[in-house]
Each structure stands twice: as C-alpha cells, then as structure tokens.
CSV table of C-alpha atoms in Angstrom, one decimal:
chain,number,residue,atom,x,y,z
L,1,UNK,CA,-12.9,11.1,-29.7
L,2,UNK,CA,-16.3,12.7,-29.5
L,3,UNK,CA,-16.4,15.3,-32.3
L,4,UNK,CA,-18.9,17.9,-33.2
L,5,UNK,CA,-21.5,17.1,-35.8
L,6,UNK,CA,-20.1,17.8,-39.4
L,7,UNK,CA,-21.2,20.7,-41.5
L,8,UNK,CA,-23.4,19.4,-44.4
L,9,UNK,CA,-21.3,21.0,-47.1
L,10,UNK,CA,-18.0,19.9,-45.4
L,11,UNK,CA,-15.9,16.9,-46.9
L,12,UNK,CA,-15.2,13.9,-44.9
L,13,UNK,CA,-11.9,14.3,-43.1
L,14,UNK,CA,-11.2,11.0,-41.5
L,15,UNK,CA,-10.4,7.9,-43.5
L,16,UNK,CA,-12.0,4.6,-42.7
L,17,UNK,CA,-10.4,3.0,-39.5
L,18,UNK,CA,-11.1,-0.3,-37.8
L,19,UNK,CA,-13.9,-0.1,-35.4
L,20,UNK,CA,-12.8,0.3,-31.7
L,21,UNK,CA,-14.9,-1.1,-28.8
L,22,UNK,CA,-14.9,2.0,-26.6
L,23,UNK,CA,-17.8,1.1,-24.4
L,24,UNK,CA,-15.3,-1.1,-22.5
L,25,UNK,CA,-12.8,1.6,-21.8
L,26,UNK,CA,-14.3,4.9,-21.9
L,27,UNK,CA,-17.8,6.2,-21.0
L,28,UNK,CA,-18.8,8.5,-23.7
L,29,UNK,CA,-21.1,11.4,-23.2
L,30,UNK,CA,-24.3,11.9,-25.0
L,31,UNK,CA,-24.1,13.1,-28.6
L,32,UNK,CA,-26.2,16.4,-27.7
L,33,UNK,CA,-23.2,17.6,-25.6
L,34,UNK,CA,-20.8,17.7,-28.6
L,35,UNK,CA,-19.8,21.1,-29.7
L,36,UNK,CA,-20.2,22.5,-33.3
L,37,UNK,CA,-17.3,22.8,-35.9
L,38,UNK,CA,-18.6,25.9,-37.3
L,39,UNK,CA,-17.2,27.5,-34.1
L,40,UNK,CA,-13.6,26.7,-35.3
L,41,UNK,CA,-11.6,27.5,-38.2
L,42,UNK,CA,-11.3,24.8,-41.0
L,43,UNK,CA,-7.8,23.4,-41.1
L,44,UNK,CA,-5.8,24.1,-44.5
L,45,UNK,CA,-5.5,20.4,-45.1
L,46,UNK,CA,-7.7,17.4,-44.8
L,47,UNK,CA,-6.6,13.7,-44.9
L,48,UNK,CA,-7.0,13.7,-48.7
L,49,UNK,CA,-4.9,16.8,-49.4
L,50,UNK,CA,-1.7,16.1,-51.3
L,51,UNK,CA,0.6,17.7,-48.7
L,52,UNK,CA,-0.8,15.6,-45.9
L,53,UNK,CA,-0.6,12.3,-48.1
L,54,UNK,CA,2.9,12.9,-48.7
L,55,UNK,CA,3.9,13.1,-45.2
L,56,UNK,CA,1.7,10.2,-44.4
L,57,UNK,CA,3.8,8.0,-46.9
L,58,UNK,CA,7.0,9.0,-45.4
L,59,UNK,CA,5.9,8.4,-41.6
L,60,UNK,CA,6.8,4.9,-40.2
L,61,UNK,CA,3.9,2.9,-39.1
L,62,UNK,CA,5.3,2.9,-35.6
L,63,UNK,CA,6.1,6.6,-35.4
L,64,UNK,CA,5.3,8.4,-32.2
L,65,UNK,CA,2.9,11.0,-34.1
L,66,UNK,CA,0.8,8.1,-35.2
L,67,UNK,CA,0.5,6.6,-31.6
L,68,UNK,CA,-0.5,10.1,-30.4
L,69,UNK,CA,-3.1,10.6,-33.2
L,70,UNK,CA,-4.8,7.3,-32.2
L,71,UNK,CA,-4.6,7.9,-28.5
L,72,UNK,CA,-6.2,11.3,-28.6
L,73,UNK,CA,-9.1,10.0,-31.0
L,74,UNK,CA,-10.1,7.8,-28.1
L,75,UNK,CA,-10.6,10.7,-25.6
L,76,UNK,CA,-13.6,12.7,-24.9
L,77,UNK,CA,-12.8,16.3,-25.6
L,78,UNK,CA,-16.3,17.8,-24.9
L,79,UNK,CA,-14.9,19.8,-22.0
L,80,UNK,CA,-12.0,21.3,-24.1
L,81,UNK,CA,-14.3,22.3,-27.0
L,82,UNK,CA,-16.7,23.8,-24.6
L,83,UNK,CA,-14.1,26.0,-23.0
L,84,UNK,CA,-14.2,28.1,-26.3
L,85,UNK,CA,-17.1,30.8,-26.2
L,86,UNK,CA,-17.5,30.8,-29.9
L,87,UNK,CA,-17.4,34.6,-30.2
L,88,UNK,CA,-15.0,36.7,-32.0
L,89,UNK,CA,-12.6,35.2,-34.7
L,90,UNK,CA,-12.5,31.4,-35.3
L,91,UNK,CA,-10.1,29.5,-33.3
L,92,UNK,CA,-8.0,26.6,-34.4
L,93,UNK,CA,-9.5,23.2,-33.5
L,94,UNK,CA,-8.4,22.3,-30.0
L,95,UNK,CA,-8.1,18.6,-30.7
L,96,UNK,CA,-5.3,19.3,-33.4
L,97,UNK,CA,-3.6,21.5,-31.1
L,98,UNK,CA,-3.6,18.9,-28.3
L,99,UNK,CA,-2.0,16.4,-30.5
L,100,UNK,CA,0.7,18.7,-31.3
L,101,UNK,CA,1.3,19.6,-27.7
L,102,UNK,CA,1.5,16.1,-26.7
L,103,UNK,CA,4.2,15.4,-29.4
L,104,UNK,CA,6.1,18.4,-28.2
L,105,UNK,CA,6.0,17.4,-24.6
L,106,UNK,CA,7.0,13.9,-25.3
L,107,UNK,CA,10.1,15.1,-27.1
L,108,UNK,CA,11.1,17.4,-24.5
L,109,UNK,CA,9.8,20.8,-25.8
L,110,UNK,CA,7.7,22.2,-23.1
L,111,UNK,CA,7.6,25.9,-24.0
L,112,UNK,CA,4.8,27.4,-26.1
L,113,UNK,CA,7.3,29.6,-27.8
L,114,UNK,CA,9.0,26.6,-28.9
L,115,UNK,CA,5.8,25.0,-30.2
L,116,UNK,CA,5.2,28.0,-32.3
L,117,UNK,CA,8.8,27.8,-33.8
L,118,UNK,CA,8.5,24.0,-34.5
L,119,UNK,CA,5.0,23.8,-35.9
L,120,UNK,CA,5.8,25.2,-39.3
L,121,UNK,CA,9.2,23.4,-39.5
L,122,UNK,CA,8.6,19.8,-38.5
L,123,UNK,CA,6.4,17.8,-40.9
L,124,UNK,CA,5.1,15.4,-38.4
L,125,UNK,CA,3.5,18.3,-36.6
L,126,UNK,CA,2.0,19.6,-39.7
L,127,UNK,CA,0.8,16.0,-40.2
L,128,UNK,CA,-0.9,16.0,-36.9
L,129,UNK,CA,-2.4,19.5,-37.1
L,130,UNK,CA,-3.6,19.2,-40.8
L,131,UNK,CA,-1.5,22.1,-41.6
L,132,UNK,CA,-2.4,24.5,-38.9
L,133,UNK,CA,0.3,27.0,-37.8
L,134,UNK,CA,-1.0,28.9,-34.6
L,135,UNK,CA,0.9,32.0,-33.6
L,136,UNK,CA,2.8,32.2,-30.3
L,137,UNK,CA,0.1,33.9,-28.4
L,138,UNK,CA,-2.3,31.1,-29.2
L,139,UNK,CA,-0.1,28.6,-27.9
L,140,UNK,CA,0.1,30.3,-24.6
L,141,UNK,CA,-3.6,30.8,-24.6
L,142,UNK,CA,-4.2,27.0,-25.5
L,143,UNK,CA,-2.0,26.1,-22.5
L,144,UNK,CA,-4.2,28.1,-20.2
L,145,UNK,CA,-7.2,26.3,-21.5
L,146,UNK,CA,-5.7,23.0,-21.1
L,147,UNK,CA,-4.8,23.2,-17.4
L,148,UNK,CA,-8.3,22.9,-16.0
L,149,UNK,CA,-9.1,19.7,-18.1
L,150,UNK,CA,-5.8,18.0,-17.8
L,151,UNK,CA,-6.9,15.9,-14.8
L,152,UNK,CA,-10.0,14.8,-16.6
L,153,UNK,CA,-8.1,13.3,-19.6
L,154,UNK,CA,-5.4,11.8,-17.3
L,155,UNK,CA,-8.3,10.1,-15.4
L,156,UNK,CA,-10.1,9.0,-18.7
L,157,UNK,CA,-6.6,7.3,-19.7
L,158,UNK,CA,-6.2,5.6,-16.3
L,159,UNK,CA,-9.8,4.3,-16.1
L,160,UNK,CA,-9.4,2.9,-19.4
L,161,UNK,CA,-6.2,1.1,-18.8
L,162,UNK,CA,-7.8,-0.3,-15.4
L,163,UNK,CA,-10.9,-1.3,-17.2
L,164,UNK,CA,-8.9,-2.9,-20.1
L,165,UNK,CA,-6.9,-5.0,-17.4
L,166,UNK,CA,-3.6,-3.3,-18.5
L,167,UNK,CA,-2.8,-2.4,-14.7
L,168,UNK,CA,-4.4,-2.8,-11.4
L,169,UNK,CA,-3.2,0.4,-10.3
L,170,UNK,CA,-2.5,-0.8,-6.7
L,171,UNK,CA,1.2,-0.8,-6.6
L,172,UNK,CA,3.2,2.4,-7.3
L,173,UNK,CA,6.5,4.0,-6.6
L,174,UNK,CA,6.7,7.5,-5.1
L,175,UNK,CA,9.7,9.8,-6.4
L,176,UNK,CA,10.2,13.3,-7.1
L,177,UNK,CA,12.5,16.2,-7.4
L,178,UNK,CA,12.8,20.1,-6.6
L,179,UNK,CA,12.7,22.5,-9.2
L,180,UNK,CA,13.5,26.2,-9.5
L,181,UNK,CA,10.8,28.6,-9.5
L,182,UNK,CA,10.6,31.3,-12.1
L,183,UNK,CA,11.5,33.9,-9.4
L,184,UNK,CA,14.7,35.8,-8.8
L,185,UNK,CA,17.0,34.6,-6.0
L,186,UNK,CA,18.6,37.9,-5.7
L,187,UNK,CA,15.7,39.9,-4.7
L,188,UNK,CA,14.4,38.6,-1.4
L,189,UNK,CA,12.6,40.8,1.0
L,190,UNK,CA,11.7,40.7,4.7
L,191,UNK,CA,8.6,42.2,6.0
L,192,UNK,CA,9.9,45.4,7.0
L,193,UNK,CA,11.5,46.1,3.7
L,194,UNK,CA,8.5,44.9,1.8
L,195,UNK,CA,6.1,47.3,3.7
L,196,UNK,CA,8.4,50.2,2.6
L,197,UNK,CA,8.3,49.1,-1.1
L,198,UNK,CA,4.5,49.0,-0.9
L,199,UNK,CA,4.3,52.5,0.6
L,200,UNK,CA,6.5,53.7,-2.1
L,201,UNK,CA,4.3,51.9,-4.8
L,202,UNK,CA,1.2,53.1,-3.4
L,203,UNK,CA,2.5,56.7,-3.8
L,204,UNK,CA,3.6,56.4,-7.3
L,205,UNK,CA,0.3,54.6,-8.3
L,206,UNK,CA,-1.7,57.3,-6.6
L,207,UNK,CA,0.3,59.9,-8.6
L,208,UNK,CA,-0.5,58.0,-11.9
L,209,UNK,CA,-4.2,58.2,-11.2
L,210,UNK,CA,-4.0,62.0,-10.6
L,211,UNK,CA,-2.1,62.5,-13.6
L,212,UNK,CA,0.9,63.9,-11.6
L,213,UNK,CA,4.6,63.4,-12.2
L,214,UNK,CA,5.6,60.4,-9.8
L,215,UNK,CA,9.3,61.8,-9.8
L,216,UNK,CA,12.2,59.4,-9.7
L,217,UNK,CA,11.3,55.7,-10.0
L,218,UNK,CA,13.4,53.3,-8.2
L,219,UNK,CA,15.1,50.3,-10.0
L,220,UNK,CA,13.0,47.7,-8.5
L,221,UNK,CA,9.5,49.3,-9.5
L,222,UNK,CA,7.9,48.6,-12.8
L,223,UNK,CA,8.1,51.3,-15.4
L,224,UNK,CA,4.5,51.5,-16.6
L,225,UNK,CA,1.3,52.2,-14.7
L,226,UNK,CA,-0.3,48.9,-15.6
L,227,UNK,CA,2.6,46.8,-14.6
L,228,UNK,CA,3.0,48.8,-11.4
L,229,UNK,CA,-0.6,47.8,-10.5
L,230,UNK,CA,0.2,44.0,-11.1
L,231,UNK,CA,3.3,44.5,-9.3
L,232,UNK,CA,1.4,45.7,-6.2
L,233,UNK,CA,-1.0,42.8,-6.3
L,234,UNK,CA,2.1,40.5,-6.0
L,235,UNK,CA,3.5,42.4,-3.1
L,236,UNK,CA,0.3,42.2,-1.3
L,237,UNK,CA,0.3,38.3,-1.9
L,238,UNK,CA,4.0,38.3,-0.5
L,239,UNK,CA,2.9,40.4,2.7
L,240,UNK,CA,0.1,38.1,3.5
L,241,UNK,CA,2.5,35.1,3.1
L,242,UNK,CA,5.1,36.8,5.3
L,243,UNK,CA,2.6,37.4,7.9
L,244,UNK,CA,1.6,33.9,7.9
L,245,UNK,CA,5.2,32.8,8.1
L,246,UNK,CA,5.7,35.2,11.0
L,247,UNK,CA,2.7,33.8,12.9
L,248,UNK,CA,4.1,30.4,12.6
L,249,UNK,CA,7.5,31.3,13.5
L,250,UNK,CA,6.1,33.0,16.8
L,251,UNK,CA,4.5,29.7,17.7
L,252,UNK,CA,7.8,27.6,17.6
L,253,UNK,CA,9.9,27.0,20.7
L,254,UNK,CA,12.3,29.7,21.7
L,255,UNK,CA,15.3,27.9,20.7
L,256,UNK,CA,14.0,27.1,17.4
L,257,UNK,CA,12.6,30.4,16.6
L,258,UNK,CA,14.0,32.2,13.5
L,259,UNK,CA,15.2,35.9,13.6
L,260,UNK,CA,12.3,37.8,12.1
L,261,UNK,CA,14.6,39.8,9.8
L,262,UNK,CA,15.9,36.6,8.2
L,263,UNK,CA,12.4,35.5,7.0
L,264,UNK,CA,12.4,36.6,3.5
L,265,UNK,CA,10.3,35.9,0.5
L,266,UNK,CA,10.5,36.2,-3.3
L,267,UNK,CA,8.0,38.9,-4.6
L,268,UNK,CA,8.2,37.5,-8.2
L,269,UNK,CA,6.6,34.2,-7.0
L,270,UNK,CA,5.4,34.5,-3.3
L,271,UNK,CA,4.1,30.8,-3.2
L,272,UNK,CA,7.4,29.4,-3.9
L,273,UNK,CA,9.2,28.0,-0.8
L,274,UNK,CA,12.9,29.1,-0.1
L,275,UNK,CA,15.6,26.3,0.3
L,276,UNK,CA,18.7,25.0,-1.5
L,277,UNK,CA,18.5,23.0,-4.6
L,278,UNK,CA,20.8,20.2,-5.6
L,279,UNK,CA,23.5,22.4,-6.3
L,280,UNK,CA,23.3,24.0,-2.9
L,281,UNK,CA,22.0,27.3,-4.2
L,282,UNK,CA,19.5,29.0,-2.0
L,283,UNK,CA,16.5,30.1,-4.1
L,284,UNK,CA,12.6,29.8,-4.5
L,285,UNK,CA,11.8,26.0,-5.1
L,286,UNK,CA,8.9,23.7,-5.8
L,287,UNK,CA,8.8,20.0,-5.2
L,288,UNK,CA,7.4,17.7,-7.9
L,289,UNK,CA,6.1,14.3,-6.8
L,290,UNK,CA,5.0,11.4,-9.2
L,291,UNK,CA,3.6,8.2,-8.4
L,292,UNK,CA,4.8,5.7,-11.2
L,293,UNK,CA,2.8,2.5,-11.6
L,294,UNK,CA,4.8,-0.8,-11.2
L,295,UNK,CA,2.9,-2.8,-13.5
L,296,UNK,CA,3.0,-0.5,-16.6
L,297,UNK,CA,4.6,2.9,-17.7
L,298,UNK,CA,1.6,4.9,-16.6
L,299,UNK,CA,1.7,7.7,-14.1
L,300,UNK,CA,-0.9,7.2,-11.4
L,301,UNK,CA,-0.6,10.6,-9.8
L,302,UNK,CA,1.4,13.8,-9.9
L,303,UNK,CA,1.5,17.0,-7.9
L,304,UNK,CA,3.5,20.0,-7.2
L,305,UNK,CA,4.1,21.2,-3.6
L,306,UNK,CA,5.2,24.7,-2.5
L,307,UNK,CA,7.8,23.3,-0.2
L,308,UNK,CA,11.7,22.8,-0.4
L,309,UNK,CA,11.5,19.2,0.5
L,310,UNK,CA,9.6,16.0,0.0
L,311,UNK,CA,8.6,15.4,3.5
L,312,UNK,CA,5.0,14.5,4.4
L,313,UNK,CA,4.1,14.0,0.7
L,314,UNK,CA,3.2,10.3,0.9
L,315,UNK,CA,-0.4,10.6,2.1
L,316,UNK,CA,-1.3,13.5,-0.1
L,317,UNK,CA,0.1,11.6,-3.2
L,318,UNK,CA,-1.8,8.5,-2.2
L,319,UNK,CA,-5.1,10.6,-2.1
L,320,UNK,CA,-4.3,12.1,-5.5
L,321,UNK,CA,-3.7,8.7,-7.0
L,322,UNK,CA,-7.0,7.6,-5.8
L,323,UNK,CA,-8.7,10.7,-7.2
L,324,UNK,CA,-7.3,10.0,-10.7
L,325,UNK,CA,-7.7,6.0,-10.7
L,326,UNK,CA,-10.5,5.4,-8.5
L,327,UNK,CA,-8.4,2.7,-6.8
L,328,UNK,CA,-6.7,2.9,-3.4
L,329,UNK,CA,-2.8,2.2,-3.6
L,330,UNK,CA,-2.2,-1.0,-1.5
L,331,UNK,CA,1.6,-0.8,-1.6
L,332,UNK,CA,4.0,2.1,-2.3
L,333,UNK,CA,7.7,2.4,-2.6
L,334,UNK,CA,8.8,5.5,-1.0
L,335,UNK,CA,11.8,6.9,1.0
L,336,UNK,CA,10.9,7.4,4.9
L,337,UNK,CA,11.4,11.0,4.7
L,338,UNK,CA,8.2,11.2,2.6
L,339,UNK,CA,5.9,9.8,5.3
L,340,UNK,CA,4.8,10.9,8.8
L,341,UNK,CA,3.8,8.4,11.5
L,342,UNK,CA,2.6,8.2,15.2
L,343,UNK,CA,4.7,7.8,18.3
L,344,UNK,CA,3.8,4.1,18.4
L,345,UNK,CA,5.2,3.6,14.8
L,346,UNK,CA,8.1,5.5,15.8
L,347,UNK,CA,8.9,3.0,18.6
L,348,UNK,CA,8.4,0.1,16.0
L,349,UNK,CA,11.1,2.0,13.9
L,350,UNK,CA,13.4,2.6,16.6
L,351,UNK,CA,12.9,-1.2,17.8
L,352,UNK,CA,13.7,-2.4,14.0
L,353,UNK,CA,17.1,-0.6,14.3
L,354,UNK,CA,17.7,-2.1,17.8
L,355,UNK,CA,16.9,-5.6,16.3
L,356,UNK,CA,19.3,-5.1,13.5
L,357,UNK,CA,22.1,-3.9,15.7
L,358,UNK,CA,21.5,-6.9,18.0
L,359,UNK,CA,21.5,-9.2,15.0
L,360,UNK,CA,24.7,-7.8,13.6
L,361,UNK,CA,26.2,-8.0,17.1
L,362,UNK,CA,25.2,-11.7,17.6
L,363,UNK,CA,26.6,-12.4,14.0
L,364,UNK,CA,23.5,-13.9,12.3
L,365,UNK,CA,20.8,-14.5,15.1
L,366,UNK,CA,17.3,-15.6,14.1
L,367,UNK,CA,14.8,-13.3,12.6
L,368,UNK,CA,12.5,-11.1,14.7
L,369,UNK,CA,9.8,-12.9,16.9
L,370,UNK,CA,6.2,-13.2,16.1
L,371,UNK,CA,3.6,-10.8,17.3
L,372,UNK,CA,2.3,-13.3,19.7
L,373,UNK,CA,5.7,-13.7,21.2
L,374,UNK,CA,6.0,-12.9,25.0
L,375,UNK,CA,9.1,-10.8,24.2
L,376,UNK,CA,7.0,-8.0,22.5
L,377,UNK,CA,6.4,-5.3,24.8
L,378,UNK,CA,3.1,-3.4,25.6
L,379,UNK,CA,3.7,-0.6,22.9
L,380,UNK,CA,3.8,-3.2,20.1
L,381,UNK,CA,7.7,-3.1,19.5
L,382,UNK,CA,9.7,-6.2,19.2
L,383,UNK,CA,13.1,-6.5,20.6
L,384,UNK,CA,15.1,-8.0,23.7
L,385,UNK,CA,15.4,-4.6,25.4
L,386,UNK,CA,12.2,-2.7,25.2
L,387,UNK,CA,13.7,-0.1,27.6
L,388,UNK,CA,16.5,0.8,25.4
L,389,UNK,CA,14.0,1.5,22.7
L,390,UNK,CA,12.1,3.7,25.0
L,391,UNK,CA,15.1,5.6,26.1
L,392,UNK,CA,16.2,5.9,22.5
L,393,UNK,CA,12.9,7.8,21.7
L,394,UNK,CA,13.1,10.0,24.8
L,395,UNK,CA,10.8,12.9,24.4
L,396,UNK,CA,9.4,14.6,21.5
L,397,UNK,CA,12.9,16.3,20.6
L,398,UNK,CA,14.3,12.9,19.5
L,399,UNK,CA,11.6,11.6,17.5
L,400,UNK,CA,10.5,14.9,16.1
L,401,UNK,CA,7.5,17.2,17.1
L,402,UNK,CA,5.4,16.5,14.3
L,403,UNK,CA,5.8,12.8,14.6
L,404,UNK,CA,8.2,12.4,11.6
L,405,UNK,CA,11.0,9.6,11.5
L,406,UNK,CA,14.1,10.7,13.4
L,407,UNK,CA,16.9,11.9,11.2
L,408,UNK,CA,19.4,9.3,12.4
L,409,UNK,CA,17.3,6.2,11.1
L,410,UNK,CA,18.9,4.4,8.3
L,411,UNK,CA,17.5,1.5,6.4
L,412,UNK,CA,19.6,-1.8,6.1
L,413,UNK,CA,18.0,-3.0,3.0
L,414,UNK,CA,16.2,-6.0,4.5
L,415,UNK,CA,12.5,-6.1,5.3
L,416,UNK,CA,11.9,-6.6,8.9
L,417,UNK,CA,8.6,-7.8,10.5
L,418,UNK,CA,7.5,-4.9,13.0
L,419,UNK,CA,3.9,-5.4,14.1
L,420,UNK,CA,2.1,-2.5,16.0
L,421,UNK,CA,0.1,-3.5,19.0
L,422,UNK,CA,-3.8,-4.2,18.2
L,423,UNK,CA,-4.7,-3.1,21.9
L,424,UNK,CA,-4.0,0.6,21.1
L,425,UNK,CA,-4.0,0.9,17.2
L,426,UNK,CA,-1.8,3.7,15.8
L,427,UNK,CA,-2.4,5.6,12.7
L,428,UNK,CA,-0.2,8.0,10.6
L,429,UNK,CA,-0.6,11.6,11.0
L,430,UNK,CA,-2.9,11.8,7.9
L,431,UNK,CA,-5.2,9.0,9.3
L,432,UNK,CA,-3.5,5.9,7.4
L,433,UNK,CA,-4.1,2.5,9.2
L,434,UNK,CA,-1.3,0.8,11.1
L,435,UNK,CA,0.9,-2.0,9.7
L,436,UNK,CA,-1.3,-5.1,10.3
L,437,UNK,CA,0.6,-8.0,12.3
L,438,UNK,CA,2.7,-10.4,10.1
L,439,UNK,CA,3.2,-7.7,7.3
L,440,UNK,CA,6.5,-6.6,6.3
L,441,UNK,CA,7.2,-2.9,6.8
L,442,UNK,CA,10.5,-0.9,6.1
L,443,UNK,CA,11.3,2.5,4.7
L,444,UNK,CA,11.3,1.4,1.1
L,445,UNK,CA,8.2,-0.8,0.9
L,446,UNK,CA,5.5,0.4,3.2
L,447,UNK,CA,2.2,-1.2,3.7
L,448,UNK,CA,-0.6,1.5,3.9
C-alpha cells in the first residue's frame, strides 16, 4: 500500500515484514502523489501497544482479519486518501476504515449502522483499525467516498491476479438475481396523480417561502420545508421517467400497448423498475449481475441494472468484465434469456430444436452434419427440413421484435453444432461476432 510520508516525530507503526515483489503485480504511482499523514487523526494504538499485541496473540495465523490486512496493504490507496480535502477536524485514516469495512462485508454485515455497533465490540475490528471507533455518521460518509474508487481497487486486484498467473480471466459464468429496491410498493403513482401531487407540493413550498401558513398538509407530503424540497426533486425525477415510459408505450403496437392509467412509478426510487420478485410480489426491483471466474474465486465483473429481468445483460456484462480485467472473455456460461441475437442466429436456434426432435424421433440418429454438408440451407441452419424451421420462425411475432430468443425454446443439455453461414455473417444485437463454423454453441455455453 502506498502510504503518506511519516511525520518526523511519529513512531514506526508497521513491524518488519517479508519483502513482497509488487512490481510484477501492481504498478505503483510515484511517491510524490502520496498524501500526508498529518491530515488524519493518529489512531489510539500502534503495533506496539499492549492492547493491540494482546489481540494479535489471540488471532490465529489463518484468521480472516490477517488476510484482509495483508491484502489491503498491497493496494494503492492514493485516490482514497486524496478524496479528503484536509480541512476541518481530522478524519480517521481511510486505510484502517477500509480494512474494517471489508471484514464486515465478508461476514455479511453490509450496513454502516452495523459497522458502528460492531467496531467497539469486536476485537478483530479493533485490531484492524488500531483501536479507532468511528461514529455512525462517519461510516455512512466513508461509504460515499468509497463508491467512486471501488472499481479502481477491484481493477488493481484483477490485474494483479492476471499478471501473477492466478487466472487468465477468459472464462466466466454469468448469474444474478433480483433485489427489492428501498422504495415503497404501496405508493405507486400514475402520471395524472403525480402531477396533482406536484401542484399541491408547489403550493405548500411557495407558502413556506412567503412565511405563510400552508394549511392542512396531506399524509403523503413531507412535514418539514427542507424535506419537502427534496420530495419535490424526487417527484420531478419520477415525472420525467413516467413521460419517457409513456413515449415508449406510444411507439408499441396497438395490441401491445399498456393502458396509460396503469403505467405507475414509485416516487421513493424513480429509477427502480416495477416487476414481480421471487415471491411473486409486485414491487420496485433491481437486477444484480455477477461474472464469476471459472478458474478462481474472483469476480470478474458486477453491475446493477434498473430492470426487473436479466434479459439482454450478457453483452453489457462482457464489456464490464473487459473494463475491469483488460481481457476479453472468450467463453461465458449463461442462460439463453440473458443474450439477444440476430434473425440468422434465431434460425440456427430453431434448427437446433428441430434436429433435437428429429434425433429423438429417429431414436439415436447421427450427430448434426458439418458446415460444408449439402444439407445445410442458405440461411446457415442445419437440418433435414429447412422449410419447417422457416415456418417455425414465421414473422417477428414468433421470434420477438427485438431479436431475442423465442420463449418456447428449451435446452436439452447437450452441445449441438450449429454454424452460421459465412456468406451472410450475423451479429448479435450488441455487435458480438457470430459463432464460427465447427464451434459448439448452446444456451449454457456460448462462444462469443
């Protein structure tokens, strides 16, 4: 870890440790970019304090706190130190707070309020923080500071793993889930009702500025003038989002349009998408997607999408993993609903289903013919009856207007060769190249 230069009268805090060759793993910045320790409060303990040594003697050699302490020491924390302006009262050292946060997150405690409760009571946290006990508000403020630099430290970790040969970062598994947004599912407003609330809110805020009595305040309105201004800001965000949804609904086909009165939004979190969670409860949701490395326990990419399903998240997650690792994923394990494709690849998908049914009907027929076989049709699909595949696709209604895989498609669990014609190359909706001839392709193990 790149630490600021020590004060001339400050005792040495770090004990003698084995030298680590960091040049092969992390590109360290120049020493002149390091912040100064005098901008931060000195921890109550050092590594020679009796309290710290007593806890150090009780911690096992393979304890999680020791692993986190050694891992954070190899990170370049210059950006986190530089986020503090150095004015006002001295803040706690962010490297110590980062170690405590990582330990709490690793043990399932994700709330800053819980961090404030655990820091004085858990001995391993006192050991990591050298006795610091930040207040609850300081933990919330630290979480805000950590957000913009989180990708930077994740990238440092992944680049060090790739440079050290721990993983090639070329194969990953995409999975995710939906999580409930921090918004009420009982107060969903449509556009007409939201505009009436905004008019009433503007009237009360105008009365507040004039120093007049606003009169009776509705139950949905905030009680204080400052919070009412924040509420109006959120209502304007929700109004813009609803206008955008109404415009998208107007461009749909007549039979697929939704009743404008039923297009609602949550004013507590206007960005959240409405849908049903795993318990079939209609509420504001977010979709979390994670790319897990197949060669190591590292996470190659993560993202939160403001949508109720995971459809169309494959290519954005591939770009996200490349931004963090610098390596393009060669193979991703994913479910078919997460990727979108062109019409030619839909035909290959339908033909694979037709081959599967024909093979099952003929009780163990040979595998699919090669790409150079004369039975391959002009669209790049393989099968003995290409006309059936063309009829199965039909118009865009059966395959999806956006080019997504048809809902009725099911995966048999066996990889099937389905090359796409090279005369008319196909690409996915996000620009991904087609499956090359001879490669195995299915919904669970895609070649991209």
